[in-house]
mmCIF file of C-alpha atoms (C1' of nucleotides) and ligand atoms in Angstrom:
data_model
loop_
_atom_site.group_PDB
_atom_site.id
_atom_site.type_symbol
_atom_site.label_atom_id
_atom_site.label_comp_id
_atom_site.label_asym_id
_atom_site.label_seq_id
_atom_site.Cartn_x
_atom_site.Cartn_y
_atom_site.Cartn_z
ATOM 1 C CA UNK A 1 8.082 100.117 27.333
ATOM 2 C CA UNK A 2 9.454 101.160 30.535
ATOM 3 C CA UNK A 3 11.352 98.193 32.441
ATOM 4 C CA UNK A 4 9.347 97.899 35.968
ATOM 5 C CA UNK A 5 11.994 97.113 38.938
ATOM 6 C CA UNK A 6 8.882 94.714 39.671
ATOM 7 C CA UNK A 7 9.088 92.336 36.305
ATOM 8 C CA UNK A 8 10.598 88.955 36.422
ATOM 9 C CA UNK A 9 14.264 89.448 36.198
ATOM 10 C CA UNK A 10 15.463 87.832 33.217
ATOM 11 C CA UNK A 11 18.198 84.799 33.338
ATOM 12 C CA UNK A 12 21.370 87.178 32.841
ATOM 13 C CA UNK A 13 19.848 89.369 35.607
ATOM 14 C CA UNK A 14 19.474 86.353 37.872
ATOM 15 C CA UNK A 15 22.961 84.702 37.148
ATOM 16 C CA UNK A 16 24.827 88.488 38.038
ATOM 17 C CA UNK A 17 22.400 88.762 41.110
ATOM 18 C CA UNK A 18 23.333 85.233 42.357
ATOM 19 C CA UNK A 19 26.956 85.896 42.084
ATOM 20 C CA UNK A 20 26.566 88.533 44.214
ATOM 21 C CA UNK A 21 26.850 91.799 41.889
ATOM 22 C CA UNK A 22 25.376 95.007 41.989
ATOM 23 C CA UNK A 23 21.812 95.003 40.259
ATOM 24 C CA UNK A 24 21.836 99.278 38.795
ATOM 25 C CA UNK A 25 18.829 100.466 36.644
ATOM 26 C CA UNK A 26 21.231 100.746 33.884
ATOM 27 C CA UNK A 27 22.910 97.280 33.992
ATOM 28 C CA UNK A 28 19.211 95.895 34.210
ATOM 29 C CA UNK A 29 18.250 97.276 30.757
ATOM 30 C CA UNK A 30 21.263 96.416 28.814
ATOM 31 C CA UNK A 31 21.010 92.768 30.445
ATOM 32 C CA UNK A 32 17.410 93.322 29.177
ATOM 33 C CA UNK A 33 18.164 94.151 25.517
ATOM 34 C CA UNK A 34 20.723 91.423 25.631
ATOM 35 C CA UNK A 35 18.325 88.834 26.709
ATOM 36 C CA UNK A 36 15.688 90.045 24.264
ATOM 37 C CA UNK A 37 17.867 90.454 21.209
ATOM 38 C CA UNK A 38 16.618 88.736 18.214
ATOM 39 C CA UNK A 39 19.944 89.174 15.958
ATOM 40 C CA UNK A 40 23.514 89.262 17.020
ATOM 41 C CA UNK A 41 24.113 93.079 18.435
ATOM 42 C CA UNK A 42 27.659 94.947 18.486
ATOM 43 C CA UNK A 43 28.086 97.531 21.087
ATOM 44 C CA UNK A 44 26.576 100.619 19.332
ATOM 45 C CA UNK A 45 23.297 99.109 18.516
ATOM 46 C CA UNK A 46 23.153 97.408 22.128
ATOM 47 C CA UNK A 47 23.992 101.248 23.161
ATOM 48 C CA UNK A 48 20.946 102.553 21.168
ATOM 49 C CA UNK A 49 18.149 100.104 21.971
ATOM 50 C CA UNK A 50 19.856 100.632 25.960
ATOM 51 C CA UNK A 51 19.155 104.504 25.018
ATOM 52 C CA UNK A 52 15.439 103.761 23.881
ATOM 53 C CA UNK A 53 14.652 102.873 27.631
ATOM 54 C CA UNK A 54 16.936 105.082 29.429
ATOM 55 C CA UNK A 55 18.255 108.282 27.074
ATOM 56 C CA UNK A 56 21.241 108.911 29.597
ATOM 57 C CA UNK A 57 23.288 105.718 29.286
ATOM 58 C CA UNK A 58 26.408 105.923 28.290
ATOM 59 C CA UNK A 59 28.387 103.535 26.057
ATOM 60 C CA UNK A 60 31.035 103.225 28.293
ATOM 61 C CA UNK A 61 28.764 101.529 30.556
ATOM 62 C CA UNK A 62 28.003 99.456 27.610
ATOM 63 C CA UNK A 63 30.927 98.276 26.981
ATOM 64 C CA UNK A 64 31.850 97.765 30.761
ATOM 65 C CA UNK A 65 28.637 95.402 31.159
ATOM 66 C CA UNK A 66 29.604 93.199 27.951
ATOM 67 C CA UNK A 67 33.358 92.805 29.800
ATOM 68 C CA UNK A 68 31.642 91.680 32.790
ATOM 69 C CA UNK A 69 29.438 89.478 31.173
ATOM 70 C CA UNK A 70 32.071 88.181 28.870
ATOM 71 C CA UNK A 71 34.070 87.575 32.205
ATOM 72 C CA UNK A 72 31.708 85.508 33.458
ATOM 73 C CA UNK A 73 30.962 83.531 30.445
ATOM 74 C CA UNK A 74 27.176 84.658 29.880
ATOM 75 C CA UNK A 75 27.552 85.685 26.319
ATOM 76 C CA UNK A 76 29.577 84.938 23.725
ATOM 77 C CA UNK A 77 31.583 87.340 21.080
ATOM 78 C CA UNK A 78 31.514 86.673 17.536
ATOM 79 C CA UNK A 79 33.171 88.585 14.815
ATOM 80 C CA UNK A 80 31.025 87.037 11.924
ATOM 81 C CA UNK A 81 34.335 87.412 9.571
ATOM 82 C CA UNK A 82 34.501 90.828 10.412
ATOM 83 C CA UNK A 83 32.228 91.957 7.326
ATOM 84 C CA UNK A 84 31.912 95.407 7.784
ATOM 85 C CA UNK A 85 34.724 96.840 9.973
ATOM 86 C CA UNK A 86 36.009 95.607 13.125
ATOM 87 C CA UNK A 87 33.323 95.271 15.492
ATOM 88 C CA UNK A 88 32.414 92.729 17.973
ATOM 89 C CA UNK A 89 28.616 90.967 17.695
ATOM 90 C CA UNK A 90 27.026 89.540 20.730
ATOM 91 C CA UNK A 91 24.331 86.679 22.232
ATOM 92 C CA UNK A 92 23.615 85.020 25.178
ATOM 93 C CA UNK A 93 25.669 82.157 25.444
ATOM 94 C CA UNK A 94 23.297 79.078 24.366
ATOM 95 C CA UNK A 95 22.438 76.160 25.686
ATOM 96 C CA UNK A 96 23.996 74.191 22.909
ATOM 97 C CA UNK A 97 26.831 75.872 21.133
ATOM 98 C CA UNK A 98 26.171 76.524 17.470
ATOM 99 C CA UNK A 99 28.017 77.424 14.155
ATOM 100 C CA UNK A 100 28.049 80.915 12.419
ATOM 101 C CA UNK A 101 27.911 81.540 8.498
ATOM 102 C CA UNK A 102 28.042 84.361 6.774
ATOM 103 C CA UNK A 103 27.124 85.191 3.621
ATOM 104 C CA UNK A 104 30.319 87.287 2.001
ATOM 105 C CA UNK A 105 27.685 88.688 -0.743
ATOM 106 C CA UNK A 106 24.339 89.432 1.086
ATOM 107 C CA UNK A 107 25.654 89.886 4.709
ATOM 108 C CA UNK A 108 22.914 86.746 5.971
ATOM 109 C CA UNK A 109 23.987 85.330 9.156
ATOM 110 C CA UNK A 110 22.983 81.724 9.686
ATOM 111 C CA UNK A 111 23.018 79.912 12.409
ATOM 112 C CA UNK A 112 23.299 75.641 12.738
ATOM 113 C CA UNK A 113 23.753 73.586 15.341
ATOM 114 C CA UNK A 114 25.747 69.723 14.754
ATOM 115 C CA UNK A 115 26.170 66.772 16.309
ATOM 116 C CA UNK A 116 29.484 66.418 14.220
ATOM 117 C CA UNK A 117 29.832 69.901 16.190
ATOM 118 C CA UNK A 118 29.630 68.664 19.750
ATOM 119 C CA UNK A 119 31.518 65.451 18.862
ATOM 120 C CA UNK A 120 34.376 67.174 17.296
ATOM 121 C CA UNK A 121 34.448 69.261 20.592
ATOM 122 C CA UNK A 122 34.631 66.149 23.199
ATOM 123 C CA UNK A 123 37.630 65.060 20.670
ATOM 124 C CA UNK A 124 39.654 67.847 20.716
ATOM 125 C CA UNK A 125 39.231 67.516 24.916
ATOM 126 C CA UNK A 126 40.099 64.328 24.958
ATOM 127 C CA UNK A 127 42.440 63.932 22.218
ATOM 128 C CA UNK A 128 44.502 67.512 23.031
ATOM 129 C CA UNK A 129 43.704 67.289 26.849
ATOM 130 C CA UNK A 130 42.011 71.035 26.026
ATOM 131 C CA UNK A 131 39.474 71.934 28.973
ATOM 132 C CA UNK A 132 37.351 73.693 26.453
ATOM 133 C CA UNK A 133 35.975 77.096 27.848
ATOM 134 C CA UNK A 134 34.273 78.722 24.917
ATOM 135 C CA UNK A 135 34.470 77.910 21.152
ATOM 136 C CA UNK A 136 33.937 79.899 18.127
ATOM 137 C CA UNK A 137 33.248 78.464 14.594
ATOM 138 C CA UNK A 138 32.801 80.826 11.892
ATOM 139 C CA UNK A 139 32.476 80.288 8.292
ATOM 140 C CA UNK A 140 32.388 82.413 4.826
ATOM 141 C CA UNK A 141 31.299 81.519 1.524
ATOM 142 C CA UNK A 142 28.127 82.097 -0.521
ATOM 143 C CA UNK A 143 24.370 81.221 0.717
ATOM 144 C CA UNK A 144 22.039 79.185 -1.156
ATOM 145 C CA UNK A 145 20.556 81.882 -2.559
ATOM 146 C CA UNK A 146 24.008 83.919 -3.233
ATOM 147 C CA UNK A 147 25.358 80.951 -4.697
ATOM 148 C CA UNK A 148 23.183 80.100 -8.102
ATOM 149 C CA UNK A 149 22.994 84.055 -8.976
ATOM 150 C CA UNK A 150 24.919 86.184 -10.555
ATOM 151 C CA UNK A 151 23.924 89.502 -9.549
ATOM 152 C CA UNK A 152 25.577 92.446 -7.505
ATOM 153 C CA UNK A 153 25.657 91.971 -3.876
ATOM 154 C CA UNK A 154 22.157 92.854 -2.165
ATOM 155 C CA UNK B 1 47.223 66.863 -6.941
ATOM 156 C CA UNK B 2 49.586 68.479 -9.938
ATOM 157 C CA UNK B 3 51.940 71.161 -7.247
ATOM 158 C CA UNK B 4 54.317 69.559 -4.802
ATOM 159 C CA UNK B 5 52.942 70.397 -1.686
ATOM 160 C CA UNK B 6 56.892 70.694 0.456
ATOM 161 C CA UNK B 7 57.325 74.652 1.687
ATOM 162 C CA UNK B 8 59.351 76.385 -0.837
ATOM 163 C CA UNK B 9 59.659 79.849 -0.394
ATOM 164 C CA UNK B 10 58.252 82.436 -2.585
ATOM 165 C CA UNK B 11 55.061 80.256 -3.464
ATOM 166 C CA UNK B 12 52.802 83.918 -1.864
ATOM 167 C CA UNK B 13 54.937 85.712 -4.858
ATOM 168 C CA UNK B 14 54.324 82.641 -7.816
ATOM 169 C CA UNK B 15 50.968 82.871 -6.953
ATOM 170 C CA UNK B 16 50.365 86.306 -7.095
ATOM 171 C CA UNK B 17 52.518 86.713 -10.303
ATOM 172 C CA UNK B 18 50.342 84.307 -11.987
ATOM 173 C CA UNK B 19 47.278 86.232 -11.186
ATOM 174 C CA UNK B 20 48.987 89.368 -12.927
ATOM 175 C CA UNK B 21 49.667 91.238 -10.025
ATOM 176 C CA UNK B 22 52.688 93.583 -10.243
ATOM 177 C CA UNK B 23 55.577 92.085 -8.166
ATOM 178 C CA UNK B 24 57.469 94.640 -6.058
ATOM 179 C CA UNK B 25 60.264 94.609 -3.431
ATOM 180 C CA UNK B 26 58.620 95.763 -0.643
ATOM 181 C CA UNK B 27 56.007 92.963 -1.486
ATOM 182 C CA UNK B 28 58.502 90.140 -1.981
ATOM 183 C CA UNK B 29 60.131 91.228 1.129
ATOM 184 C CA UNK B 30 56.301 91.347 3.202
ATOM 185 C CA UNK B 31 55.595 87.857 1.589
ATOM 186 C CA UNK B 32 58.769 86.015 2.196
ATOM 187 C CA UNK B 33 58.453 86.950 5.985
ATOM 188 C CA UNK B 34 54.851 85.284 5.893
ATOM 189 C CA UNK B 35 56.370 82.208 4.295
ATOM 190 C CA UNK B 36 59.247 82.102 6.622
ATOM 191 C CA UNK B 37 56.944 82.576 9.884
ATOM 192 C CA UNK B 38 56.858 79.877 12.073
ATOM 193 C CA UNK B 39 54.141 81.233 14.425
ATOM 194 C CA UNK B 40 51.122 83.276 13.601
ATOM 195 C CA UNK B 41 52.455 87.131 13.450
ATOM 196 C CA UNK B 42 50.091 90.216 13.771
ATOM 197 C CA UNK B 43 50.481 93.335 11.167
ATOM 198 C CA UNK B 44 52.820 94.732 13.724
ATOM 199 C CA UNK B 45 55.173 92.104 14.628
ATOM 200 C CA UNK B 46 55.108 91.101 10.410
ATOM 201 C CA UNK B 47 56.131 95.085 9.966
ATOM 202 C CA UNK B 48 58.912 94.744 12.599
ATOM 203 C CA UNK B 49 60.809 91.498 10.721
ATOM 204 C CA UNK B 50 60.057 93.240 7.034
ATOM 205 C CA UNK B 51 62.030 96.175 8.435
ATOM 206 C CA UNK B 52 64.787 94.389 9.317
ATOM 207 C CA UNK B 53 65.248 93.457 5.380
ATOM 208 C CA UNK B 54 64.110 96.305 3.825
ATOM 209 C CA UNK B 55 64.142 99.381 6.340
ATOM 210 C CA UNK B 56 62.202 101.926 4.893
ATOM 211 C CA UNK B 57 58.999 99.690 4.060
ATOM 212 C CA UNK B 58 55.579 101.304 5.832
ATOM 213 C CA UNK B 59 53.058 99.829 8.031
ATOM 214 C CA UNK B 60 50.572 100.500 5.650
ATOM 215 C CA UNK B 61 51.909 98.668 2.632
ATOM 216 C CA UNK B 62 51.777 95.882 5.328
ATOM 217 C CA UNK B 63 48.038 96.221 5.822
ATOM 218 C CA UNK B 64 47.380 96.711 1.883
ATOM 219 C CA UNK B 65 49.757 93.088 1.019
ATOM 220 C CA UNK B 66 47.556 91.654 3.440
ATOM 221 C CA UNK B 67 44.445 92.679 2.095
ATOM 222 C CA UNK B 68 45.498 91.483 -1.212
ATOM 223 C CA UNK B 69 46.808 87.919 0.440
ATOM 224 C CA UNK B 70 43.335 87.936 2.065
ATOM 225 C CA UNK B 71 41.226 88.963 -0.668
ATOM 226 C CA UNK B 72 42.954 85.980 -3.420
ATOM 227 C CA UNK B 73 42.357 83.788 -0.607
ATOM 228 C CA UNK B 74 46.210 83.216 0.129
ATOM 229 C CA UNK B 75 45.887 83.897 3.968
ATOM 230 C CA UNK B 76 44.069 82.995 6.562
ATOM 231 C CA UNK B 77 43.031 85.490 9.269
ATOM 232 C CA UNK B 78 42.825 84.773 12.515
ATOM 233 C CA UNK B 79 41.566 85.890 16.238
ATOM 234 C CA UNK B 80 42.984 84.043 18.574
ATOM 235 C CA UNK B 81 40.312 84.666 21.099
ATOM 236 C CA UNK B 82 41.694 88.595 20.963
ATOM 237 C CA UNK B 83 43.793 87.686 23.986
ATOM 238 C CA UNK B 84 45.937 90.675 23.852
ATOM 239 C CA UNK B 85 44.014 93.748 22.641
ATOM 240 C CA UNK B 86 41.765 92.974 19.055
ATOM 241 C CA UNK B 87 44.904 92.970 16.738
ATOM 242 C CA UNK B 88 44.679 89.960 14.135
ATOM 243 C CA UNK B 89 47.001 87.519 13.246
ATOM 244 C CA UNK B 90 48.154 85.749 9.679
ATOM 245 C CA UNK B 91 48.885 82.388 8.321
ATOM 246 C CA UNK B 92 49.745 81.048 4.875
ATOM 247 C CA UNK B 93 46.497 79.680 3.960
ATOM 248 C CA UNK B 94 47.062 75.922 4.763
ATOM 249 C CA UNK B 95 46.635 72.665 2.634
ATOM 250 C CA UNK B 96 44.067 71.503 5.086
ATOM 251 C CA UNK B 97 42.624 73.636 7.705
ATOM 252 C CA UNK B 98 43.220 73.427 11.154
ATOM 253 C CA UNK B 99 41.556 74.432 14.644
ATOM 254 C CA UNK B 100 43.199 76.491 16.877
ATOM 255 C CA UNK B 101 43.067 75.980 20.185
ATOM 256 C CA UNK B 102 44.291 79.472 22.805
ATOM 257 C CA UNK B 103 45.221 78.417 26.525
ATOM 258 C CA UNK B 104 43.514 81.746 28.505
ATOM 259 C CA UNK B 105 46.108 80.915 30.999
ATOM 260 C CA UNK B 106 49.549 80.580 29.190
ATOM 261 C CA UNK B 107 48.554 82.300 25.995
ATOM 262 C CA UNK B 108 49.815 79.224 24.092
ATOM 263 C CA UNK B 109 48.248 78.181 20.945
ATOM 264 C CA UNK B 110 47.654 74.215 19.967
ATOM 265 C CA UNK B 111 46.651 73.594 16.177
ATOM 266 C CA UNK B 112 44.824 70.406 15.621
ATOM 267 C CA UNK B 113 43.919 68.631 12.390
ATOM 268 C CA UNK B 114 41.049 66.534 12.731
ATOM 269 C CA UNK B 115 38.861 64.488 10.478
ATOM 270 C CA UNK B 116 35.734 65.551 12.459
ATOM 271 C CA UNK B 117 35.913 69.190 11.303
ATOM 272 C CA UNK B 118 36.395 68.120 7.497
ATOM 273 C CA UNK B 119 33.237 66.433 7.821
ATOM 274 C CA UNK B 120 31.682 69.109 9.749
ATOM 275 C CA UNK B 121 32.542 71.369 6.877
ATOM 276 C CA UNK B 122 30.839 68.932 4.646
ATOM 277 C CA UNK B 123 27.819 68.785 6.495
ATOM 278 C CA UNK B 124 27.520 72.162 6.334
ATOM 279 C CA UNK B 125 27.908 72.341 2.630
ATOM 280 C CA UNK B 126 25.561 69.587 1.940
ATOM 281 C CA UNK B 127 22.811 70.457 4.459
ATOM 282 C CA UNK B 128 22.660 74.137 4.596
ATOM 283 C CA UNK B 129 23.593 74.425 1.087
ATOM 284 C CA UNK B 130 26.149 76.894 1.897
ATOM 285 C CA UNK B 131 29.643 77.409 -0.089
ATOM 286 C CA UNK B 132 32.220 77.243 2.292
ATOM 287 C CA UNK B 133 35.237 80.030 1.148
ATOM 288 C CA UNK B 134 36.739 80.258 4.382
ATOM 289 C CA UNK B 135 36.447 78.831 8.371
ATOM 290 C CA UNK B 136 37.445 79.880 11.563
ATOM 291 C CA UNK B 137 37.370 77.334 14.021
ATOM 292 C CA UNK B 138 38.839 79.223 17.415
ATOM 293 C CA UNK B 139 38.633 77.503 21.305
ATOM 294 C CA UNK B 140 39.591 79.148 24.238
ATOM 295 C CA UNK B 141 40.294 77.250 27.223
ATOM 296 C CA UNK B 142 43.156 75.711 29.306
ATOM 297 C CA UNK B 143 45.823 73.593 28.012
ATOM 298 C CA UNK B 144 47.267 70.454 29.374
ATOM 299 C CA UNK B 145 50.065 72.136 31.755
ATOM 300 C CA UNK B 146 47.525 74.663 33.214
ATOM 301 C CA UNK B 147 44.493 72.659 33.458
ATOM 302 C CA UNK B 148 46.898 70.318 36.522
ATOM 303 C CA UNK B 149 47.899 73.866 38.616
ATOM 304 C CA UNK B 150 46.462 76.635 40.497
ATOM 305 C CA UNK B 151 49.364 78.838 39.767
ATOM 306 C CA UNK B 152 48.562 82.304 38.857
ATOM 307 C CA UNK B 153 48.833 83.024 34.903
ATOM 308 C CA UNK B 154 52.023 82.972 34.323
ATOM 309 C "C1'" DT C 1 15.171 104.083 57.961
ATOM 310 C "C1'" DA C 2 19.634 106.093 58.326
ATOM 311 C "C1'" DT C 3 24.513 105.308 57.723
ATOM 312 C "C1'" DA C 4 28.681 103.550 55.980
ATOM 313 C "C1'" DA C 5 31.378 101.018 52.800
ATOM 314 C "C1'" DT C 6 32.127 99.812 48.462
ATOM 315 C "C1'" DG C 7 30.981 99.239 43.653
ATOM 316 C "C1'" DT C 8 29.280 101.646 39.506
ATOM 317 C "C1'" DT C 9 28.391 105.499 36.527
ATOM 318 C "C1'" DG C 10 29.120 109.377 33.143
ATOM 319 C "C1'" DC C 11 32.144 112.450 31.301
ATOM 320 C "C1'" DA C 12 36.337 113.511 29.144
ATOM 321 C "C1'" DT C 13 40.129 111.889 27.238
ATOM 322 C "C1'" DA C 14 43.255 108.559 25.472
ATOM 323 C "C1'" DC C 15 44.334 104.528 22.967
ATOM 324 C "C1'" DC C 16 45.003 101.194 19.398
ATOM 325 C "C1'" DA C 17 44.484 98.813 15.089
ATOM 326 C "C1'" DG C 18 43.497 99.710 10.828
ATOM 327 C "C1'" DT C 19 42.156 103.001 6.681
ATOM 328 C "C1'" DT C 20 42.216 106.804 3.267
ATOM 329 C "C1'" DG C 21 43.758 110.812 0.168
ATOM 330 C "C1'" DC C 22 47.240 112.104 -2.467
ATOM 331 C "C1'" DA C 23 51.497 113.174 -4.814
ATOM 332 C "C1'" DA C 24 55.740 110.759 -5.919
ATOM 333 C "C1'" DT C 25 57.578 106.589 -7.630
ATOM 334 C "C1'" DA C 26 58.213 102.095 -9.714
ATOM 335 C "C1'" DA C 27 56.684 97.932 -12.482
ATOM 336 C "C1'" DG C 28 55.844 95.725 -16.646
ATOM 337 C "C1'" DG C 29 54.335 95.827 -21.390
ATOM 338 C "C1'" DA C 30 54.970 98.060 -26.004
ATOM 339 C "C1'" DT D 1 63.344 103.200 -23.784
ATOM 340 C "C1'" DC D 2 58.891 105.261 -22.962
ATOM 341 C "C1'" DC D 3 54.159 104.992 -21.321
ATOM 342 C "C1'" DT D 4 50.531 103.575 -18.663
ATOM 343 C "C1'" DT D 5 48.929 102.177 -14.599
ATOM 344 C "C1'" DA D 6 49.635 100.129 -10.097
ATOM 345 C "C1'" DT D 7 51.932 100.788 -5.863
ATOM 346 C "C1'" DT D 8 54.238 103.280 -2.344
ATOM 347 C "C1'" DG D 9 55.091 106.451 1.811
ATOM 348 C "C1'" DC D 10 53.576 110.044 4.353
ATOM 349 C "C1'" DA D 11 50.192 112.245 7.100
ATOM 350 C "C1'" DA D 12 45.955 112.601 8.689
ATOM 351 C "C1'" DC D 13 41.948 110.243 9.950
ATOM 352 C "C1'" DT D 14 38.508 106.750 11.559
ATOM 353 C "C1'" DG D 15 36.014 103.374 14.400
ATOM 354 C "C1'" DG D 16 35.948 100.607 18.202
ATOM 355 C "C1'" DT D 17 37.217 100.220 22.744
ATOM 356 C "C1'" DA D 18 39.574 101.386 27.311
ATOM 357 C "C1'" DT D 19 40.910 104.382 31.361
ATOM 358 C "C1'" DG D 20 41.154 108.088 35.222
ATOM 359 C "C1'" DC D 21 38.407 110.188 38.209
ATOM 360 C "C1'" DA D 22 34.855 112.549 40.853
ATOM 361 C "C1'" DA D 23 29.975 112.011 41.636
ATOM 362 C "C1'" DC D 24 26.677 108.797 42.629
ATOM 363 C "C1'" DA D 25 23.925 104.471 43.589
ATOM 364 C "C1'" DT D 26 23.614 100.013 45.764
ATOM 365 C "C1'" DT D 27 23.713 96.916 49.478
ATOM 366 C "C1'" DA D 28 24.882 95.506 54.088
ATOM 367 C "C1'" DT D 29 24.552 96.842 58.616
ATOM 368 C "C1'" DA D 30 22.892 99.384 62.558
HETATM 369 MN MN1 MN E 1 38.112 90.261 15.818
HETATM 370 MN MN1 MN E 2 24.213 82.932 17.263
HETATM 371 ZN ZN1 ZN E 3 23.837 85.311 0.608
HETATM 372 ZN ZN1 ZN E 4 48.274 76.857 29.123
#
DNA sequence: TATAATGTTGCATACCAGTTGCAATAAGGA
DNA sequence: TCCTTATTGCAACTGGTATGCAACATTATA
């Protein structure tokens, strides 16, 4: 599906355009994939679903658009324990933030969001006098399913 | 609990002995620098202080005796909000976990010990039925001192 | 609608942290 | 002490990301 300059431009789009940057056809597609991204991307799979609707971007470009929207605190990078290799996952930063498990035996990300979450954030603000920009809770262990078998990973 | 729980050095190289593991010098010299850190040291800055007891040890016996520390579960590895390039940094795994808190403007980093998170942990065991091996609880923001100026990062 | 000023892109290349293959060496048990 | 097997150091390599720069696209202005 070819990405009409005419469609509804997405939040990220909106937030860049309102802080006064440069809209270019290739920043609107990876904001695009970004915003439609059902799983947590790194940069090479953002690169090939950017390719998929324009063939000539480069992953430089890629990696230039995550900076800026990492700059400006749009989406947030996760390592998910850094499973396999050394790459960076990303997602629009959420409304509410939200806690990241990861299976060590069948790779399953999970995602949960807590009230003991948020309330453990306002006391580390109040209690540490931390302005709190961006957090980043990650856990490892075993999923429900990984946990009661005995079997070889995946 | 049956182990004192005061610092005495060399409990990386009891630990490893009693899970059979062959115990050699440039290992005992790699682990007493981890015990003996007082801040969190990256595979580089952990090479540079090994060196200075045992000259002729290699970076990449450095990588593999952290591998092995990670892998029994003996360190803990940590981001820091990749504030300096994407290196890693290394802890002795502690008796009760901690958050760690990096000022973006000062580079300092706050732990914090906090009842909260245990029971987050908990929550997360009990109500997504996950088995918690290891966390990562990372913030990024601005500390006390730089919250109060305007001064350019240091 | 053309022009100018400035920001952004793609390409090539470099960089950095970490990994791997392999022959030499050392540890720990017999 | 010898033997087996794990570990080491070296060199080369990898994967992920960053940079210099000339060409180009965007946006403001005329
Ligand atoms: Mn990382
Ligand atoms: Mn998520
Ligand atoms: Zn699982
Ligand atoms: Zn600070």
């Amino acid at each position: 599906m070819p990405l009409p300059e005419t469609e509804i431009p997405g939040r990220l789009q909106a937030e860049l355009m309102s802080r006064g940057l440069r809209m270019t056809r290739q920043r609107r597609t990876i904001l695009s994939v970004v915003e439609t991204a059902k799983q947590h991307l790194d940069a090479s799979q953002l690169l090939r679903r950017a390719r998929r609707l324009d063939p000539q971007i480069d992953r430089v470009t890629v990696y230039r658009t995550l900076g800026l929207l990492k700059r400006h605190g749009l989406i947030d990078e996760l390592d998910l324990m850094h499973m396999q290799g050394e790459k960076h996952f990303y997602e629009r930063r959420p409304q509410r933030d939200h806690i990241h498990m990861a299976c060590l035996r069948c790779g399953k990300i999970t995602e949960f969001e807590s009230d003991l979450f948020d309330r453990l954030k306002g006391q580390i603000q109040r209690d540490c006098r931390f302005h709190i920009v961006v957090t980043r809770l990650e856990v490892g262990g075993y999923c429900a399913q990984c946990r009661t078998t005995d079997q070889p990973k995946d």
